[in-house]
PDB file of N, CA and C in Angstrom:
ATOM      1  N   UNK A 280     100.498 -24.613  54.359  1.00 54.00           N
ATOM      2  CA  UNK A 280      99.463 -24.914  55.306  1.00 54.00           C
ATOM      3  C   UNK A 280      99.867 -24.429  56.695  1.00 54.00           C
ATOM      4  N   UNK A 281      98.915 -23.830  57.157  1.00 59.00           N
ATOM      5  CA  UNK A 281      99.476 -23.883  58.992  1.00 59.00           C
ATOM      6  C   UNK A 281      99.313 -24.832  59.332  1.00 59.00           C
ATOM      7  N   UNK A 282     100.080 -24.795  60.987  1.00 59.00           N
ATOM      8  CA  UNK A 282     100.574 -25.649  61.457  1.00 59.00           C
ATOM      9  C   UNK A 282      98.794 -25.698  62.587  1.00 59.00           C
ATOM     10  N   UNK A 283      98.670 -27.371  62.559  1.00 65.00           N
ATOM     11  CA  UNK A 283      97.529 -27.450  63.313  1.00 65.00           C
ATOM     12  C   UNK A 283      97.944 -27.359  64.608  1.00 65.00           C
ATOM     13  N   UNK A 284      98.776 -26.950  65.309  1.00 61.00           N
ATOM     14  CA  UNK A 284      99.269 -27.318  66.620  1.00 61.00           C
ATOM     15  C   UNK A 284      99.186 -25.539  67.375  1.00 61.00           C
ATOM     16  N   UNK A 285      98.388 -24.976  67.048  1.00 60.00           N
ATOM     17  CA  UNK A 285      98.258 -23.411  67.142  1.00 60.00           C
ATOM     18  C   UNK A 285      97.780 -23.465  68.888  1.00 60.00           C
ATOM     19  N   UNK A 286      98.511 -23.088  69.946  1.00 59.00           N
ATOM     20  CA  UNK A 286      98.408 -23.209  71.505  1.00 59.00           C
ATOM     21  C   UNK A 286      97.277 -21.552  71.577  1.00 59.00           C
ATOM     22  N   UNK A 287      96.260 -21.957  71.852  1.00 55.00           N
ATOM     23  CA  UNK A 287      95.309 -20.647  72.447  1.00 55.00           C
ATOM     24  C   UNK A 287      96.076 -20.012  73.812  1.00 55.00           C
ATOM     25  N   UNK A 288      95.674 -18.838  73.634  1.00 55.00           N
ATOM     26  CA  UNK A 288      96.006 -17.931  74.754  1.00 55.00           C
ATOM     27  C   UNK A 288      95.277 -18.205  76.023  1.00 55.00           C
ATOM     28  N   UNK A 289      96.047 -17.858  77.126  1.00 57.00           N
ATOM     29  CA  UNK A 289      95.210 -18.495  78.452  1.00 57.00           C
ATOM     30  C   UNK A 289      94.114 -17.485  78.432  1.00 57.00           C
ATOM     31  N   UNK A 290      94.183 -16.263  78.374  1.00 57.00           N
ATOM     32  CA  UNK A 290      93.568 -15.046  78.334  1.00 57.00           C
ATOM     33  C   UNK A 290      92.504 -14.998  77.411  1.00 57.00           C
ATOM     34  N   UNK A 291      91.021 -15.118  78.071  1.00 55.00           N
ATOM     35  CA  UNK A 291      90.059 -14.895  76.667  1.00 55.00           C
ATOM     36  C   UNK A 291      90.185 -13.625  75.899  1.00 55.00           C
ATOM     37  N   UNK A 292      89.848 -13.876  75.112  1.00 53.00           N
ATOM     38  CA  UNK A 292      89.211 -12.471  74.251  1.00 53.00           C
ATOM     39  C   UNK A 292      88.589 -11.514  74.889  1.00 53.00           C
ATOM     40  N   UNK A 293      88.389 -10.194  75.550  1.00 55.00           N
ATOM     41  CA  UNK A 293      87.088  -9.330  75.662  1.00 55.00           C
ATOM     42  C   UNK A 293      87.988  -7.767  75.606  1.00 55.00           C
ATOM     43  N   UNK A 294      87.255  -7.286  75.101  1.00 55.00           N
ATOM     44  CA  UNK A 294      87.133  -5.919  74.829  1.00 55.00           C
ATOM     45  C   UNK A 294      86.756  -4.992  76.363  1.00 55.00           C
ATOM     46  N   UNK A 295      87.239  -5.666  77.569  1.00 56.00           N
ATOM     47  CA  UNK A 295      86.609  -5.271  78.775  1.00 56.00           C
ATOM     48  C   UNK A 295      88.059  -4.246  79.068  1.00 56.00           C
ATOM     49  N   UNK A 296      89.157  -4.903  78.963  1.00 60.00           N
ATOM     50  CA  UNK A 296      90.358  -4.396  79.206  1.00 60.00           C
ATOM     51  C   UNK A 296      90.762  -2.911  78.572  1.00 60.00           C
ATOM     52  N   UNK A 297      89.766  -2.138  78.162  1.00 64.00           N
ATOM     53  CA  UNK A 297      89.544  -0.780  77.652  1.00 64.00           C
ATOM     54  C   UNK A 297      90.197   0.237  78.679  1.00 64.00           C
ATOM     55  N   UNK A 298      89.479   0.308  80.529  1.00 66.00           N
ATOM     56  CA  UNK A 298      90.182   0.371  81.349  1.00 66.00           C
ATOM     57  C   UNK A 298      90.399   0.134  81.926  1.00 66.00           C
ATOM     58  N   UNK A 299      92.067   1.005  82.332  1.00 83.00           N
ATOM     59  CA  UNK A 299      92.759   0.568  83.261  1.00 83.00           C
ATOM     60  C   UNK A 299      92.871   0.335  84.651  1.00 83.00           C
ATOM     61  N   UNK A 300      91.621   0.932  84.749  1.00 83.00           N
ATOM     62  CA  UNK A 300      91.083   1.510  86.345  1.00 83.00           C
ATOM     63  C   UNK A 300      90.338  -0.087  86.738  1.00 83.00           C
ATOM     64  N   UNK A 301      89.909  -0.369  88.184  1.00 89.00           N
ATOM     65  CA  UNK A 301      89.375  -1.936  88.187  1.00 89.00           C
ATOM     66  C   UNK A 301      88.032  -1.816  88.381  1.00 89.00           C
ATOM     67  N   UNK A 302      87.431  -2.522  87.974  1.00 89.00           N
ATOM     68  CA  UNK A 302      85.957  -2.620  88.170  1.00 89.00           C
ATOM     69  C   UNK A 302      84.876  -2.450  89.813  1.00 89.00           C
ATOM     70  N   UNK A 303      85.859  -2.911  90.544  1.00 91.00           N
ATOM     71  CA  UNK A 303      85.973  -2.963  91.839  1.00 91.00           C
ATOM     72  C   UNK A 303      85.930  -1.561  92.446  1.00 91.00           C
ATOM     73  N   UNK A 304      86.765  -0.641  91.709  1.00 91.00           N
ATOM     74  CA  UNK A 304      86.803   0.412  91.830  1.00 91.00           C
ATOM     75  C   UNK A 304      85.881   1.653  91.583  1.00 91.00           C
ATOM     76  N   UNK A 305      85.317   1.333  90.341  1.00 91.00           N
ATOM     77  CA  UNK A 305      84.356   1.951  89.699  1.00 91.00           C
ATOM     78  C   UNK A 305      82.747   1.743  90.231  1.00 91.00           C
ATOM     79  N   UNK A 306      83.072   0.367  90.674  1.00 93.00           N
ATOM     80  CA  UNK A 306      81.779   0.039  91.839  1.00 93.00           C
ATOM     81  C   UNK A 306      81.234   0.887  92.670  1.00 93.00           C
ATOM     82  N   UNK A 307      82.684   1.205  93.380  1.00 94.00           N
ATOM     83  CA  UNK A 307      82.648   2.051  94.647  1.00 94.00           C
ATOM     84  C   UNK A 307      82.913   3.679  94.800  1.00 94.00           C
ATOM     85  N   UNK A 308      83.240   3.884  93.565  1.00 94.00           N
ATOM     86  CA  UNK A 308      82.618   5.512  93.107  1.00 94.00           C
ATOM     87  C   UNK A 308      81.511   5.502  92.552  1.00 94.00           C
ATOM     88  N   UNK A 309      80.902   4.692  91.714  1.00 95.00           N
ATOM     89  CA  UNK A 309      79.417   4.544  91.444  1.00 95.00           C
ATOM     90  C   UNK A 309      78.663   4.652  92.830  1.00 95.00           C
ATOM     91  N   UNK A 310      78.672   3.946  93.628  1.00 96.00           N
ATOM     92  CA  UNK A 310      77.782   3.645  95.285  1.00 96.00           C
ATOM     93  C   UNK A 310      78.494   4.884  95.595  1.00 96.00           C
ATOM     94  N   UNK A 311      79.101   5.538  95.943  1.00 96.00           N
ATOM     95  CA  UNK A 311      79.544   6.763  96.928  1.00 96.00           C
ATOM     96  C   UNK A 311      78.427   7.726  96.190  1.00 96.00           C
ATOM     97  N   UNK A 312      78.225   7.630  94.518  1.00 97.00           N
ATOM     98  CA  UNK A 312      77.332   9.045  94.269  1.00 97.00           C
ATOM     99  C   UNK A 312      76.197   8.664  94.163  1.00 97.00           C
ATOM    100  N   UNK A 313      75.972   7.351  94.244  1.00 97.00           N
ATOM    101  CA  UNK A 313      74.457   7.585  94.224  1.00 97.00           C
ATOM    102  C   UNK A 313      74.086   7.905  95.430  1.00 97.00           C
ATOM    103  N   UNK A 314      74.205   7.053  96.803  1.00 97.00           N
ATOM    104  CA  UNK A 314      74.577   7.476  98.390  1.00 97.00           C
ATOM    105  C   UNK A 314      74.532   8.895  98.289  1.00 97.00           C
ATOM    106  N   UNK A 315      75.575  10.016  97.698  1.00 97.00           N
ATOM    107  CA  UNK A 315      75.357  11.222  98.098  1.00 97.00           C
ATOM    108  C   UNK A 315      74.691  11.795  97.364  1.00 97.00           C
ATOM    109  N   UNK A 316      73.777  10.969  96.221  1.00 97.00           N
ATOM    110  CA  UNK A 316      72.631  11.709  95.596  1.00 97.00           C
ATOM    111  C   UNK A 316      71.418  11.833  96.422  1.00 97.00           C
ATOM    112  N   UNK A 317      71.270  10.771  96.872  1.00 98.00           N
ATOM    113  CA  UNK A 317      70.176  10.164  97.850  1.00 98.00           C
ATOM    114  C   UNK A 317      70.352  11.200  99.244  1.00 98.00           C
ATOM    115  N   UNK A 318      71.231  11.260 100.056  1.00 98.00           N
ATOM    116  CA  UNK A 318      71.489  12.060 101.054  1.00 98.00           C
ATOM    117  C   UNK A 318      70.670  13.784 100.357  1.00 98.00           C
ATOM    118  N   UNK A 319      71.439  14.139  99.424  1.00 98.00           N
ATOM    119  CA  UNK A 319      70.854  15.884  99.154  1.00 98.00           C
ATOM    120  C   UNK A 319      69.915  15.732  98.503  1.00 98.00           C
ATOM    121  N   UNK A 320      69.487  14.744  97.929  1.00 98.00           N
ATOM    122  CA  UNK A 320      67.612  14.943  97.842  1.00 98.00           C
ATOM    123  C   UNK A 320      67.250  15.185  98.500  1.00 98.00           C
ATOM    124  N   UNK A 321      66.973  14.154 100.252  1.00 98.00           N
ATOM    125  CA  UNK A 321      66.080  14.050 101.418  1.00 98.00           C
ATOM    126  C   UNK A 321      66.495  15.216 102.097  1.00 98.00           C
ATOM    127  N   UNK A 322      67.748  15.984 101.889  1.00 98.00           N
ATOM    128  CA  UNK A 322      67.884  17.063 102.568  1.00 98.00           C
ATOM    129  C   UNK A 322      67.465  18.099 101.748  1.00 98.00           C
ATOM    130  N   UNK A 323      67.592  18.236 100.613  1.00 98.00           N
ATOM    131  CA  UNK A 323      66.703  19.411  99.808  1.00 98.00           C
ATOM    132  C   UNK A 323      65.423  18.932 100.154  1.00 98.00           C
ATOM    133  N   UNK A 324      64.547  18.057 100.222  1.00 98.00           N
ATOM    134  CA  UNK A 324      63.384  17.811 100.489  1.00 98.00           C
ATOM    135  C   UNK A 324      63.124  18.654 101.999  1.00 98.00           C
ATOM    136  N   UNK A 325      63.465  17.939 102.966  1.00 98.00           N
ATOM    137  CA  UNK A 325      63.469  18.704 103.823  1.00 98.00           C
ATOM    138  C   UNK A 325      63.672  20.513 104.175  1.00 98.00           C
ATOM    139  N   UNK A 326      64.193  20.562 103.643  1.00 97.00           N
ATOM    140  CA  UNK A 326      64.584  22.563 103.565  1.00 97.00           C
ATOM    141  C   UNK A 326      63.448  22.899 102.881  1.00 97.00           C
ATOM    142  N   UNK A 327      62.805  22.444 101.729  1.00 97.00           N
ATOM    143  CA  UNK A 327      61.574  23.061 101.272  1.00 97.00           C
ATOM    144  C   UNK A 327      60.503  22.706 101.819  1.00 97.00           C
ATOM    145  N   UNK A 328      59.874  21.625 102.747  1.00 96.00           N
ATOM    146  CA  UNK A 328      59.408  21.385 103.626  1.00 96.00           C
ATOM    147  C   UNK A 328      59.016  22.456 104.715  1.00 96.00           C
ATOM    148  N   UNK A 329      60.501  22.919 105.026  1.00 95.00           N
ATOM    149  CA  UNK A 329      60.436  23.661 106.555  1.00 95.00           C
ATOM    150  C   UNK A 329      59.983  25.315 105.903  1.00 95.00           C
ATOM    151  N   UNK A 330      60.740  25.853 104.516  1.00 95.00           N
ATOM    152  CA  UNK A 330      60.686  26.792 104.065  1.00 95.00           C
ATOM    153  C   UNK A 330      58.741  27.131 103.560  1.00 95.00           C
ATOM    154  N   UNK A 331      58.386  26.300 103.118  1.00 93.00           N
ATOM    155  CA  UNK A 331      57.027  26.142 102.928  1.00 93.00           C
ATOM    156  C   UNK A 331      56.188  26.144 104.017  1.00 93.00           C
ATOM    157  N   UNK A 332      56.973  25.612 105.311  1.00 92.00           N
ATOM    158  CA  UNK A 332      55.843  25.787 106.440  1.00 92.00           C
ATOM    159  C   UNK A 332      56.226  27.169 107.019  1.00 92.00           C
ATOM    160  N   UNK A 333      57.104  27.885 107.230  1.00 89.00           N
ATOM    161  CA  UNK A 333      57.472  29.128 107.620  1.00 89.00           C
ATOM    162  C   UNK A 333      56.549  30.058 106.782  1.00 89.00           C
ATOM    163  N   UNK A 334      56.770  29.761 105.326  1.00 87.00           N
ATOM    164  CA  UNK A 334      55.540  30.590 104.933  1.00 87.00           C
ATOM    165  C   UNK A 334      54.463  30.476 104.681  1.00 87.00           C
ATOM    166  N   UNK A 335      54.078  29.545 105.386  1.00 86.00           N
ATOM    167  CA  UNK A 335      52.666  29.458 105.687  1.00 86.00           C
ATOM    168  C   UNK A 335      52.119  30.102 107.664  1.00 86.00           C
ATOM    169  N   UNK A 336      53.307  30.086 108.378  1.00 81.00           N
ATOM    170  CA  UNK A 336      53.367  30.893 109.313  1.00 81.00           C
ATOM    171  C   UNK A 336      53.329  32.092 109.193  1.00 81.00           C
ATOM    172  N   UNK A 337      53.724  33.143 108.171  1.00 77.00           N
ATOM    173  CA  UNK A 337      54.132  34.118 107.763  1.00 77.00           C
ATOM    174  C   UNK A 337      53.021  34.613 106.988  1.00 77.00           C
ATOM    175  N   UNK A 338      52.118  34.174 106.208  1.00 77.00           N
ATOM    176  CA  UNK A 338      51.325  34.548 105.804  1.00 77.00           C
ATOM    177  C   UNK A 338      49.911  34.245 106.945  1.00 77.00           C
ATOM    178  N   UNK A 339      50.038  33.860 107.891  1.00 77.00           N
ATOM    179  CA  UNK A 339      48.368  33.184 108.094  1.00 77.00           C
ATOM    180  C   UNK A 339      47.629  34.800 109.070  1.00 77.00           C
ATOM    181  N   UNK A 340      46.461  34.764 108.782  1.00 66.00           N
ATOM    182  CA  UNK A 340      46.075  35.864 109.180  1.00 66.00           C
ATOM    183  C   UNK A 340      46.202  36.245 110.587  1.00 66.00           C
ATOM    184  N   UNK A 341      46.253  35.472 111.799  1.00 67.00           N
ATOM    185  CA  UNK A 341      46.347  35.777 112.681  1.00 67.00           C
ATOM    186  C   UNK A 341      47.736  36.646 113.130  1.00 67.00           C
ATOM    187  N   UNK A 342      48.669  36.581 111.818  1.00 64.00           N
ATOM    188  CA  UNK A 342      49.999  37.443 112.513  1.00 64.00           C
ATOM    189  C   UNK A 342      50.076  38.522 111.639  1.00 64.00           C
ATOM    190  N   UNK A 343      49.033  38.836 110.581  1.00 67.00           N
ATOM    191  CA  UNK A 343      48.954  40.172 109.724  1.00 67.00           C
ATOM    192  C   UNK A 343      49.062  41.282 110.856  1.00 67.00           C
ATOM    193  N   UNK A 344      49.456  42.329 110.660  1.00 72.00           N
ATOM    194  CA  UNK A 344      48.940  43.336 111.322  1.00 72.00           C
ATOM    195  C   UNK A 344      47.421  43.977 110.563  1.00 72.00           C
ATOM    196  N   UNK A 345      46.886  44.792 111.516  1.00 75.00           N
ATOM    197  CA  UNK A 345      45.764  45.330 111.173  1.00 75.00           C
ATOM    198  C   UNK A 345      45.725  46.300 110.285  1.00 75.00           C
ATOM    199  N   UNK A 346      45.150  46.946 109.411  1.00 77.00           N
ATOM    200  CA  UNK A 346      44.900  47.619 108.322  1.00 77.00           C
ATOM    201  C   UNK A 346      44.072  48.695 109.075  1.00 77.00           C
ATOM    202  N   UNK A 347      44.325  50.168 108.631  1.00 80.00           N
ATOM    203  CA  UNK A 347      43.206  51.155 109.435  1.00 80.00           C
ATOM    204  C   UNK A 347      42.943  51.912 107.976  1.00 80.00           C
ATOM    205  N   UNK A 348      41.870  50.931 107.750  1.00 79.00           N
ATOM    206  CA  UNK A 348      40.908  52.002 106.657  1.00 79.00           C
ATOM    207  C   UNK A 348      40.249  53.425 106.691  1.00 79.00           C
ATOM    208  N   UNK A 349      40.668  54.136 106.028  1.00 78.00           N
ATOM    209  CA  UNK A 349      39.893  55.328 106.316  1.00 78.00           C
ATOM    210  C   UNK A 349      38.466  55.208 106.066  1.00 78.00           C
ATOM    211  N   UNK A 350      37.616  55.966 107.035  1.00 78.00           N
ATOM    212  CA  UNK A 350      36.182  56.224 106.953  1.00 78.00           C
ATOM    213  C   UNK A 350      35.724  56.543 105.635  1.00 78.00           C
ATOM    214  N   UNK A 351      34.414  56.192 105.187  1.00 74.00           N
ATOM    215  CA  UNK A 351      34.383  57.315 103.809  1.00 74.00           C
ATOM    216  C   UNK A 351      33.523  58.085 104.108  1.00 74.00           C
ATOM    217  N   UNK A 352      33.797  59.330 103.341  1.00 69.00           N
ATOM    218  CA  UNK A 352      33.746  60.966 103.670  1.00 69.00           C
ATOM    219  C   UNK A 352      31.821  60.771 103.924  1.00 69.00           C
ATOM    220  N   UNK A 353      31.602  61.569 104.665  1.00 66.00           N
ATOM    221  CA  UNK A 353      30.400  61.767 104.541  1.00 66.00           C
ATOM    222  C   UNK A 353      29.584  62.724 102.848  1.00 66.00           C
ATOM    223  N   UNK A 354      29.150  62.660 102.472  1.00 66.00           N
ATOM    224  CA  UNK A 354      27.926  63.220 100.960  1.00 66.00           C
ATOM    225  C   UNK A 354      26.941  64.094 101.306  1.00 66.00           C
ATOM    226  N   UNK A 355      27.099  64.808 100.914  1.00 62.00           N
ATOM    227  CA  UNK A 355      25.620  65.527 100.948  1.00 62.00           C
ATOM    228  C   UNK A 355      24.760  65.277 100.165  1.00 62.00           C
ATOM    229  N   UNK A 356      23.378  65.588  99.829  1.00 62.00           N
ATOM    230  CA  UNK A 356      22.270  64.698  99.717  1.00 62.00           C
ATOM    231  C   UNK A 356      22.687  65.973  98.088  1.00 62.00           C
ATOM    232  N   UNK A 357      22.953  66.501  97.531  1.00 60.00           N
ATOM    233  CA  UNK A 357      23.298  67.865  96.628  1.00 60.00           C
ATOM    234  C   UNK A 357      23.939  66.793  95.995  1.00 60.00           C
ATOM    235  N   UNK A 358      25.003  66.470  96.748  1.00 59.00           N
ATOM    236  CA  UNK A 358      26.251  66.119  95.680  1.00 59.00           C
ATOM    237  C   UNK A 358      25.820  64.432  95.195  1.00 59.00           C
ATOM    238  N   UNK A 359      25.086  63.644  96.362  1.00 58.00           N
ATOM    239  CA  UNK A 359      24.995  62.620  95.293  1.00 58.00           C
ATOM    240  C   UNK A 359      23.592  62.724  94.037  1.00 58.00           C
ATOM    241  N   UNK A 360      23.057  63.581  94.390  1.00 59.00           N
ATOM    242  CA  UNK A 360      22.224  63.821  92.804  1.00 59.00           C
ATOM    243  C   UNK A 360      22.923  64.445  91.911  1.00 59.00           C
ATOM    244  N   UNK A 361      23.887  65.039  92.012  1.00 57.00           N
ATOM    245  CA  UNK A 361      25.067  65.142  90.578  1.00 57.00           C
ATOM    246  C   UNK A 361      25.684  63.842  90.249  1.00 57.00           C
ATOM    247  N   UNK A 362      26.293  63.571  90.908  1.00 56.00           N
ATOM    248  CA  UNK A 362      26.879  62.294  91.084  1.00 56.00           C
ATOM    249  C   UNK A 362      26.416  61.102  90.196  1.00 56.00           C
ATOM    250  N   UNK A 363      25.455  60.760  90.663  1.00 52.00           N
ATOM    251  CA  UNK A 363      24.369  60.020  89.488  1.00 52.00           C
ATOM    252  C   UNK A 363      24.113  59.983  88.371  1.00 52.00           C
TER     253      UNK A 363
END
């Protein structure tokens, strides 16, 4: 028979002790990347923002330059009844 006098460990049971690193720790590299996820979003947000309004500066008609169409040729009254 065992002995009923079996002293439990002060230490519970858990499967937490996997690693060695502290929880405390892992906290605070977790928060540092989300923080610098958050930071280069709003700054990629921003750059396509400004890049999108530049080209909308860049395209708007008032800064096209002008186009010089050529005239069209004058016809003689001969050639557009072939023509036809």
């Amino acid at each position: 028979m065992p002995p009923t006098n079996q002293q439990s460990s002060p230490k519970p049971a858990s499967n937490l002790d996997l690693f060695p690193i502290s929880q405390s720790f892992l906290l605070q590299i977790g928060t540092a990347s989300i923080l610098l996820l958050l930071i280069t979003g709003k700054t990629t947000v921003r750059a396509l923002e400004a890049i999108g309004e530049a080209s909308e500066e860049l395209f708007r008609g008032d800064r096209l330059p002008n186009l010089d169409f050529p005239d069209e040729p004058e016809i003689n009254q001969d050639e557009k009844i072939y023509t036809k």
